[in-house]
GROMACS .gro file of C-alpha atoms in nm:
model
  331
    1MET     CA    1   8.605 -14.905   0.120
    2ILE     CA    2   8.287 -15.138   0.141
    3ASP     CA    3   7.977 -15.153  -0.067
    4ILE     CA    4   7.718 -14.966   0.089
    5ASP     CA    5   7.324 -14.907  -0.040
    6PHE     CA    6   7.076 -14.683   0.042
    7VAL     CA    7   6.687 -14.802   0.141
    8ILE     CA    8   6.458 -14.528   0.089
    9THR     CA    9   6.085 -14.590   0.134
   10TRP     CA   10   5.807 -14.367  -0.044
   11VAL     CA   11   5.426 -14.356  -0.090
   12ASP     CA   12   5.195 -14.171  -0.315
   13MET     CA   13   4.860 -14.121  -0.124
   14ASP     CA   14   4.674 -13.958  -0.488
   15ASP     CA   15   4.724 -14.265  -0.616
   16PRO     CA   16   4.431 -14.468  -0.752
   17ALA     CA   17   4.494 -14.796  -0.714
   18TRP     CA   18   4.709 -14.717  -0.334
   19LYS     CA   19   4.345 -14.539  -0.269
   20ALA     CA   20   4.106 -14.874  -0.352
   21GLU     CA   21   4.334 -15.061  -0.184
   22PHE     CA   22   4.379 -14.850   0.146
   23ALA     CA   23   3.957 -14.830   0.144
   24ARG     CA   24   3.937 -15.190   0.103
   25ASN     CA   25   4.111 -15.241   0.407
   26SER     CA   26   3.914 -14.985   0.628
   27GLY     CA   27   4.151 -14.734   0.561
   28LYS     CA   28   4.048 -14.300   0.583
   29ILE     CA   29   4.246 -14.064   0.650
   30ASP     CA   30   4.165 -13.905   0.952
   31ASN     CA   31   4.403 -13.601   1.068
   32THR     CA   32   4.276 -13.655   1.423
   33LYS     CA   33   4.454 -13.960   1.443
   34ASN     CA   34   4.841 -13.920   1.374
   35GLU     CA   35   4.884 -14.308   1.231
   36VAL     CA   36   4.639 -14.227   0.966
   37SER     CA   37   4.701 -13.894   0.946
   38GLU     CA   38   4.752 -13.703   0.581
   39ALA     CA   39   5.117 -13.651   0.714
   40ARG     CA   40   5.159 -14.009   0.689
   41PHE     CA   41   5.110 -14.042   0.344
   42ARG     CA   42   5.144 -13.741   0.137
   43ASP     CA   43   5.464 -13.660  -0.070
   44HIS     CA   44   5.559 -13.327  -0.018
   45GLY     CA   45   5.704 -13.254  -0.372
   46LEU     CA   46   6.036 -13.257  -0.285
   47LEU     CA   47   6.164 -13.594  -0.360
   48ARG     CA   48   6.357 -13.499  -0.666
   49TYR     CA   49   6.620 -13.337  -0.441
   50TRP     CA   50   6.681 -13.614  -0.240
   51PHE     CA   51   6.791 -13.764  -0.549
   52ARG     CA   52   6.974 -13.502  -0.610
   53GLY     CA   53   7.210 -13.455  -0.299
   54VAL     CA   54   7.253 -13.808  -0.333
   55GLU     CA   55   7.407 -13.788  -0.622
   56LYS     CA   56   7.588 -13.491  -0.557
   57PHE     CA   57   7.694 -13.511  -0.207
   58ALA     CA   58   7.737 -13.898  -0.193
   59PRO     CA   59   7.808 -14.015  -0.536
   60TRP     CA   60   7.990 -14.363  -0.336
   61VAL     CA   61   7.674 -14.500  -0.314
   62ARG     CA   62   7.693 -14.845  -0.489
   63ASN     CA   63   7.278 -14.870  -0.532
   64ILE     CA   64   6.939 -14.728  -0.423
   65HIS     CA   65   6.663 -14.925  -0.300
   66PHE     CA   66   6.337 -14.767  -0.376
   67VAL     CA   67   6.087 -14.907  -0.203
   68THR     CA   68   5.712 -14.814  -0.321
   69PHE     CA   69   5.352 -14.993  -0.307
   70ASN     CA   70   5.377 -15.068  -0.686
   71GLN     CA   71   5.436 -14.666  -0.756
   72LYS     CA   72   5.706 -14.413  -0.886
   73PRO     CA   73   5.729 -14.011  -1.003
   74GLU     CA   74   5.629 -13.964  -1.305
   75TRP     CA   75   5.951 -13.795  -1.374
   76LEU     CA   76   6.145 -14.057  -1.212
   77ASN     CA   77   6.429 -14.194  -1.464
   78VAL     CA   78   6.381 -14.607  -1.392
   79HIS     CA   79   6.654 -14.672  -1.593
   80HIS     CA   80   6.954 -14.512  -1.381
   81PRO     CA   81   7.210 -14.828  -1.301
   82LYS     CA   82   7.197 -14.708  -0.977
   83LEU     CA   83   6.814 -14.727  -0.937
   84LYS     CA   84   6.618 -15.039  -0.812
   85MET     CA   85   6.226 -15.045  -0.811
   86VAL     CA   86   6.146 -15.247  -0.526
   87ASN     CA   87   5.797 -15.278  -0.480
   88HIS     CA   88   5.627 -15.415  -0.153
   89GLU     CA   89   5.571 -15.756  -0.267
   90ASP     CA   90   5.934 -15.856  -0.393
   91PHE     CA   91   6.070 -15.871   0.029
   92ILE     CA   92   5.742 -15.907   0.217
   93PRO     CA   93   5.537 -16.220   0.218
   94ARG     CA   94   5.228 -16.231   0.054
   95GLU     CA   95   4.983 -16.307   0.323
   96PHE     CA   96   5.121 -15.972   0.496
   97LEU     CA   97   5.005 -15.747   0.198
   98PRO     CA   98   4.868 -15.465   0.163
   99VAL     CA   99   5.041 -15.270   0.477
  100PHE     CA  100   4.967 -14.921   0.553
  101SER     CA  101   5.228 -14.881   0.786
  102ILE     CA  102   5.613 -14.875   0.782
  103ASN     CA  103   5.651 -15.088   1.066
  104PRO     CA  104   5.544 -15.378   0.869
  105ILE     CA  105   5.774 -15.256   0.578
  106GLU     CA  106   6.081 -15.160   0.844
  107ILE     CA  107   6.131 -15.498   1.000
  108HIS     CA  108   6.159 -15.677   0.627
  109LEU     CA  109   6.441 -15.456   0.493
  110HIS     CA  110   6.721 -15.705   0.487
  111LYS     CA  111   6.470 -15.915   0.290
  112ILE     CA  112   6.519 -15.647  -0.008
  113PRO     CA  113   6.692 -15.846  -0.319
  114ASP     CA  114   7.075 -15.778  -0.402
  115LEU     CA  115   7.077 -15.533  -0.087
  116THR     CA  116   7.418 -15.506   0.053
  117GLU     CA  117   7.510 -15.603   0.394
  118HIS     CA  118   7.576 -15.245   0.490
  119PHE     CA  119   7.283 -15.007   0.427
  120VAL     CA  120   7.163 -14.675   0.521
  121TYR     CA  121   6.821 -14.648   0.551
  122PHE     CA  122   6.627 -14.349   0.533
  123ASN     CA  123   6.254 -14.190   0.551
  124ASP     CA  124   6.158 -13.987   0.229
  125ASP     CA  125   6.173 -13.662   0.477
  126VAL     CA  126   6.542 -13.697   0.556
  127PHE     CA  127   6.764 -13.528   0.310
  128ILE     CA  128   7.123 -13.504   0.219
  129ILE     CA  129   7.240 -13.142   0.216
  130SER     CA  130   7.613 -13.143   0.223
  131PRO     CA  131   7.937 -13.363   0.111
  132ILE     CA  132   7.916 -13.676   0.297
  133LYS     CA  133   8.152 -13.952   0.322
  134GLN     CA  134   8.092 -14.300   0.417
  135SER     CA  135   8.297 -14.265   0.708
  136ARG     CA  136   8.001 -14.103   0.821
  137PHE     CA  137   7.810 -14.357   0.805
  138PHE     CA  138   8.042 -14.708   0.925
  139THR     CA  139   8.376 -14.739   1.087
  140ASN     CA  140   8.569 -15.067   1.058
  141ASN     CA  141   8.299 -15.166   0.898
  142LEU     CA  142   8.030 -15.134   1.159
  143PRO     CA  143   7.758 -14.874   1.163
  144ASN     CA  144   7.824 -14.514   1.302
  145ASP     CA  145   7.567 -14.443   1.587
  146ILE     CA  146   7.498 -14.289   1.975
  147ALA     CA  147   7.409 -14.484   2.224
  148ALA     CA  148   7.221 -14.313   2.468
  149PHE     CA  149   6.951 -14.328   2.693
  150ARG     CA  150   6.607 -14.090   2.622
  151THR     CA  151   6.350 -14.056   2.881
  152ASN     CA  152   6.011 -14.227   2.706
  153TYR     CA  153   5.673 -14.106   2.912
  154GLY     CA  154   5.441 -14.364   2.706
  155LEU     CA  155   5.221 -14.118   2.632
  156SER     CA  156   5.196 -14.106   2.251
  157GLN     CA  157   5.184 -14.432   2.006
  158TYR     CA  158   5.522 -14.383   1.915
  159GLU     CA  159   5.666 -14.369   2.231
  160LYS     CA  160   5.461 -14.700   2.345
  161MET     CA  161   5.593 -14.909   2.059
  162LEU     CA  162   5.988 -14.767   2.183
  163ARG     CA  163   5.841 -14.901   2.499
  164ASN     CA  164   5.788 -15.238   2.310
  165ASN     CA  165   6.139 -15.285   2.175
  166ILE     CA  166   6.297 -15.187   2.474
  167LYS     CA  167   6.131 -15.477   2.649
  168LEU     CA  168   6.233 -15.741   2.411
  169ILE     CA  169   6.568 -15.564   2.449
  170ASN     CA  170   6.577 -15.623   2.818
  171ARG     CA  171   6.486 -15.984   2.778
  172HIS     CA  172   6.767 -16.046   2.566
  173PHE     CA  173   7.025 -15.826   2.674
  174ASP     CA  174   7.167 -15.752   3.049
  175LYS     CA  175   7.272 -15.435   3.066
  176LYS     CA  176   7.505 -15.477   3.359
  177GLU     CA  177   7.723 -15.714   3.115
  178VAL     CA  178   7.703 -15.486   2.785
  179LEU     CA  179   7.754 -15.183   2.961
  180LYS     CA  180   8.055 -15.366   3.136
  181ARG     CA  181   8.180 -15.493   2.806
  182ASP     CA  182   8.126 -15.140   2.586
  183HIS     CA  183   8.196 -14.880   2.863
  184ASP     CA  184   8.418 -14.659   2.613
  185LYS     CA  185   8.127 -14.699   2.356
  186TRP     CA  186   7.822 -14.636   2.583
  187PHE     CA  187   8.055 -14.355   2.764
  188ASP     CA  188   8.192 -14.228   2.436
  189PRO     CA  189   8.319 -13.815   2.524
  190SER     CA  190   8.180 -13.717   2.161
  191TYR     CA  191   7.805 -13.781   2.311
  192GLY     CA  192   7.867 -13.478   2.510
  193SER     CA  193   7.535 -13.381   2.715
  194LYS     CA  194   7.353 -13.637   2.545
  195SER     CA  195   7.464 -13.876   2.733
  196ARG     CA  196   7.357 -13.713   3.059
  197LEU     CA  197   7.081 -13.988   3.144
  198THR     CA  198   7.284 -14.262   3.049
  199LYS     CA  199   7.545 -14.190   3.363
  200LEU     CA  200   7.242 -14.117   3.566
  201LEU     CA  201   7.080 -14.486   3.502
  202LYS     CA  202   7.461 -14.636   3.478
  203ALA     CA  203   7.372 -14.891   3.818
  204SER     CA  204   6.983 -14.881   3.713
  205ARG     CA  205   6.909 -15.322   3.629
  206LYS     CA  206   6.762 -15.247   3.290
  207PHE     CA  207   6.781 -15.059   2.958
  208ALA     CA  208   6.578 -14.737   2.942
  209THR     CA  209   6.443 -14.640   2.571
  210LEU     CA  210   6.754 -14.535   2.351
  211ARG     CA  211   6.773 -14.228   2.211
  212THR     CA  212   6.600 -14.252   1.823
  213PRO     CA  213   6.773 -13.943   1.663
  214HIS     CA  214   6.578 -13.853   1.322
  215ASN     CA  215   6.858 -13.993   1.086
  216ALA     CA  216   6.948 -14.159   0.790
  217GLN     CA  217   7.013 -14.481   0.964
  218PRO     CA  218   7.330 -14.770   0.873
  219TYR     CA  219   7.259 -15.106   0.935
  220MET     CA  220   7.399 -15.434   0.868
  221LYS     CA  221   7.154 -15.690   0.755
  222LYS     CA  222   7.301 -15.958   0.982
  223THR     CA  223   7.120 -15.745   1.301
  224PHE     CA  224   6.774 -15.810   1.107
  225GLU     CA  225   6.891 -16.203   1.105
  226SER     CA  226   6.942 -16.184   1.456
  227VAL     CA  227   6.629 -16.041   1.573
  228TRP     CA  228   6.390 -16.209   1.369
  229ASP     CA  229   6.613 -16.577   1.459
  230LYS     CA  230   6.524 -16.444   1.851
  231CYS     CA  231   6.221 -16.251   1.824
  232GLY     CA  232   6.041 -16.409   1.501
  233GLN     CA  233   5.710 -16.450   1.702
  234GLU     CA  234   5.720 -16.124   1.853
  235LEU     CA  235   5.732 -15.944   1.526
  236LEU     CA  236   5.479 -16.183   1.318
  237SER     CA  237   5.224 -15.940   1.530
  238THR     CA  238   5.377 -15.622   1.385
  239ALA     CA  239   5.409 -15.791   1.025
  240LYS     CA  240   5.060 -15.886   1.040
  241SER     CA  241   4.935 -15.495   1.104
  242ARG     CA  242   4.847 -15.324   0.825
  243PHE     CA  243   4.772 -15.018   1.002
  244ARG     CA  244   4.989 -14.839   1.265
  245ASN     CA  245   4.934 -14.907   1.634
  246LYS     CA  246   5.078 -14.941   2.001
  247ASP     CA  247   5.150 -15.335   2.037
  248ASN     CA  248   5.393 -15.294   1.683
  249TYR     CA  249   5.793 -15.289   1.694
  250THR     CA  250   5.939 -15.063   1.521
  251HIS     CA  251   6.304 -15.063   1.335
  252GLU     CA  252   6.470 -14.881   1.637
  253LEU     CA  253   6.441 -15.224   1.793
  254PHE     CA  254   6.728 -15.321   1.524
  255ARG     CA  255   6.901 -14.996   1.603
  256THR     CA  256   6.902 -15.052   1.953
  257TRP     CA  257   6.997 -15.468   1.890
  258GLN     CA  258   7.284 -15.355   1.711
  259ILE     CA  259   7.397 -15.138   1.973
  260CYS     CA  260   7.363 -15.386   2.231
  261SER     CA  261   7.521 -15.683   2.022
  262SER     CA  262   7.846 -15.409   1.992
  263ASN     CA  263   7.822 -15.386   1.640
  264PHE     CA  264   7.821 -15.018   1.630
  265MET     CA  265   8.118 -14.758   1.649
  266PRO     CA  266   8.059 -14.420   1.901
  267TYR     CA  267   7.953 -14.142   1.661
  268ASN     CA  268   7.761 -13.864   1.828
  269THR     CA  269   7.420 -13.804   1.538
  270TYR     CA  270   7.348 -13.496   1.636
  271ARG     CA  271   7.658 -13.341   1.568
  272ASP     CA  272   7.577 -13.336   1.194
  273THR     CA  273   7.183 -13.423   1.140
  274LYS     CA  274   6.881 -13.208   1.251
  275MET     CA  275   6.542 -13.235   1.279
  276PHE     CA  276   6.310 -13.000   1.215
  277PRO     CA  277   5.958 -13.017   1.306
  278LEU     CA  278   5.805 -12.825   1.029
  279VAL     CA  279   5.516 -12.746   1.230
  280LEU     CA  280   5.761 -12.503   1.483
  281LYS     CA  281   6.006 -12.462   1.323
  282SER     CA  282   5.975 -12.404   0.946
  283LYS     CA  283   6.205 -12.091   0.933
  284GLN     CA  284   6.465 -12.258   1.074
  285ALA     CA  285   6.457 -12.546   0.811
  286ILE     CA  286   6.453 -12.343   0.511
  287ARG     CA  287   6.753 -12.140   0.628
  288ALA     CA  288   6.946 -12.431   0.746
  289VAL     CA  289   6.893 -12.618   0.372
  290ARG     CA  290   6.980 -12.304   0.224
  291GLU     CA  291   7.289 -12.224   0.410
  292GLN     CA  292   7.345 -12.625   0.412
  293THR     CA  293   7.416 -12.608   0.781
  294TYR     CA  294   7.389 -13.001   0.837
  295SER     CA  295   7.535 -13.320   0.662
  296LEU     CA  296   7.170 -13.459   0.703
  297VAL     CA  297   6.845 -13.306   0.785
  298CYS     CA  298   6.463 -13.446   0.867
  299LEU     CA  299   6.195 -13.250   0.783
  300ASN     CA  300   5.930 -13.406   0.967
  301ASP     CA  301   5.592 -13.321   0.832
  302HIS     CA  302   5.225 -13.256   1.046
  303VAL     CA  303   4.871 -13.204   0.949
  304MET     CA  304   4.895 -12.870   1.181
  305ILE     CA  305   5.156 -12.672   0.940
  306ARG     CA  306   5.032 -12.339   0.915
  307ASN     CA  307   5.057 -12.229   0.543
  308TYR     CA  308   5.164 -12.571   0.410
  309ASP     CA  309   5.198 -12.489   0.082
  310GLN     CA  310   5.385 -12.172   0.126
  311VAL     CA  311   5.645 -12.376   0.350
  312MET     CA  312   5.666 -12.633   0.100
  313GLN     CA  313   5.739 -12.358  -0.171
  314ASP     CA  314   6.028 -12.169   0.052
  315LEU     CA  315   6.174 -12.526   0.145
  316GLU     CA  316   6.181 -12.584  -0.264
  317THR     CA  317   6.333 -12.258  -0.353
  318SER     CA  318   6.598 -12.330  -0.076
  319PHE     CA  319   6.684 -12.687  -0.221
  320GLU     CA  320   6.673 -12.488  -0.564
  321SER     CA  321   6.960 -12.253  -0.413
  322ILE     CA  322   7.193 -12.558  -0.363
  323LEU     CA  323   7.093 -12.815  -0.577
  324PRO     CA  324   6.948 -12.624  -0.901
  325GLU     CA  325   7.059 -12.920  -1.159
  326LYS     CA  326   6.842 -13.203  -1.259
  327SER     CA  327   7.044 -13.544  -1.168
  328GLY     CA  328   7.049 -13.859  -1.352
  329PHE     CA  329   6.757 -14.002  -1.170
  330GLU     CA  330   6.526 -13.769  -1.344
  331LEU     CA  331   6.390 -13.770  -1.671
   0.00000   0.00000   0.00000
């Protein structure tokens, strides 16, 4: 058994101090721009169920590092022995603060004080909804992951950032050598149809963008240290970005680096993880939570969700049906 920590990032856009800093740095909520839309920053009111899910379904976790902008929900029990409150200045160099983008935060995760070598990173929209074991995230002390290519047309800001990641990967890894060394990992039968593009591009010279499941992502700190050691100059541009932009790198760079370094075990994360874009699949998400269809679900927010308040209320009702009791993380 290894020690595993969870890391979760959260922000409260209604906090006056955050609002003042956001405005002072020329920030303005604009729902026509994905990088500064309300959906990037609003609290959907379901965070307590994240903690309930961890306590009930993953009691083996060593510590939870709750990363915020000097904030906390009013109901949170900050004295819980497994809870570590982490402010941005605790691990991000002060010259890069304040930040209003997740990217500079994520590329510094390994600097969180007292973080274990093996950790799982959560966005606050990814929930554990049924019993889950350590072996879901790590096997033989290596992160479980899927090594498979995806199409990337570079149309959205996110896809442009993924292209930045893969350009850096191709600069530091030889695809032919990696696939030869780790053939069985890249073509593991558990991937099923998810490996179709990988097989089609097997003979190509360069890596394509890897599949990016909206998932709780297992990591090793040494991966971050290696990327910073080899690509520190490139990462500085993202570290200096107070707001998301198309030239950023994302935490998927570290995930891809981890895979290309052979520091992973093959696992089809789509088997027990599902991302629900609530703008399109709110009813399916509500049912999946209630019926505990998966181990992990991502409830992806969007400013165009119809009947937003009703959707959130229905999701809360589903969570209450499976997690009705307050956790020790609640006052």
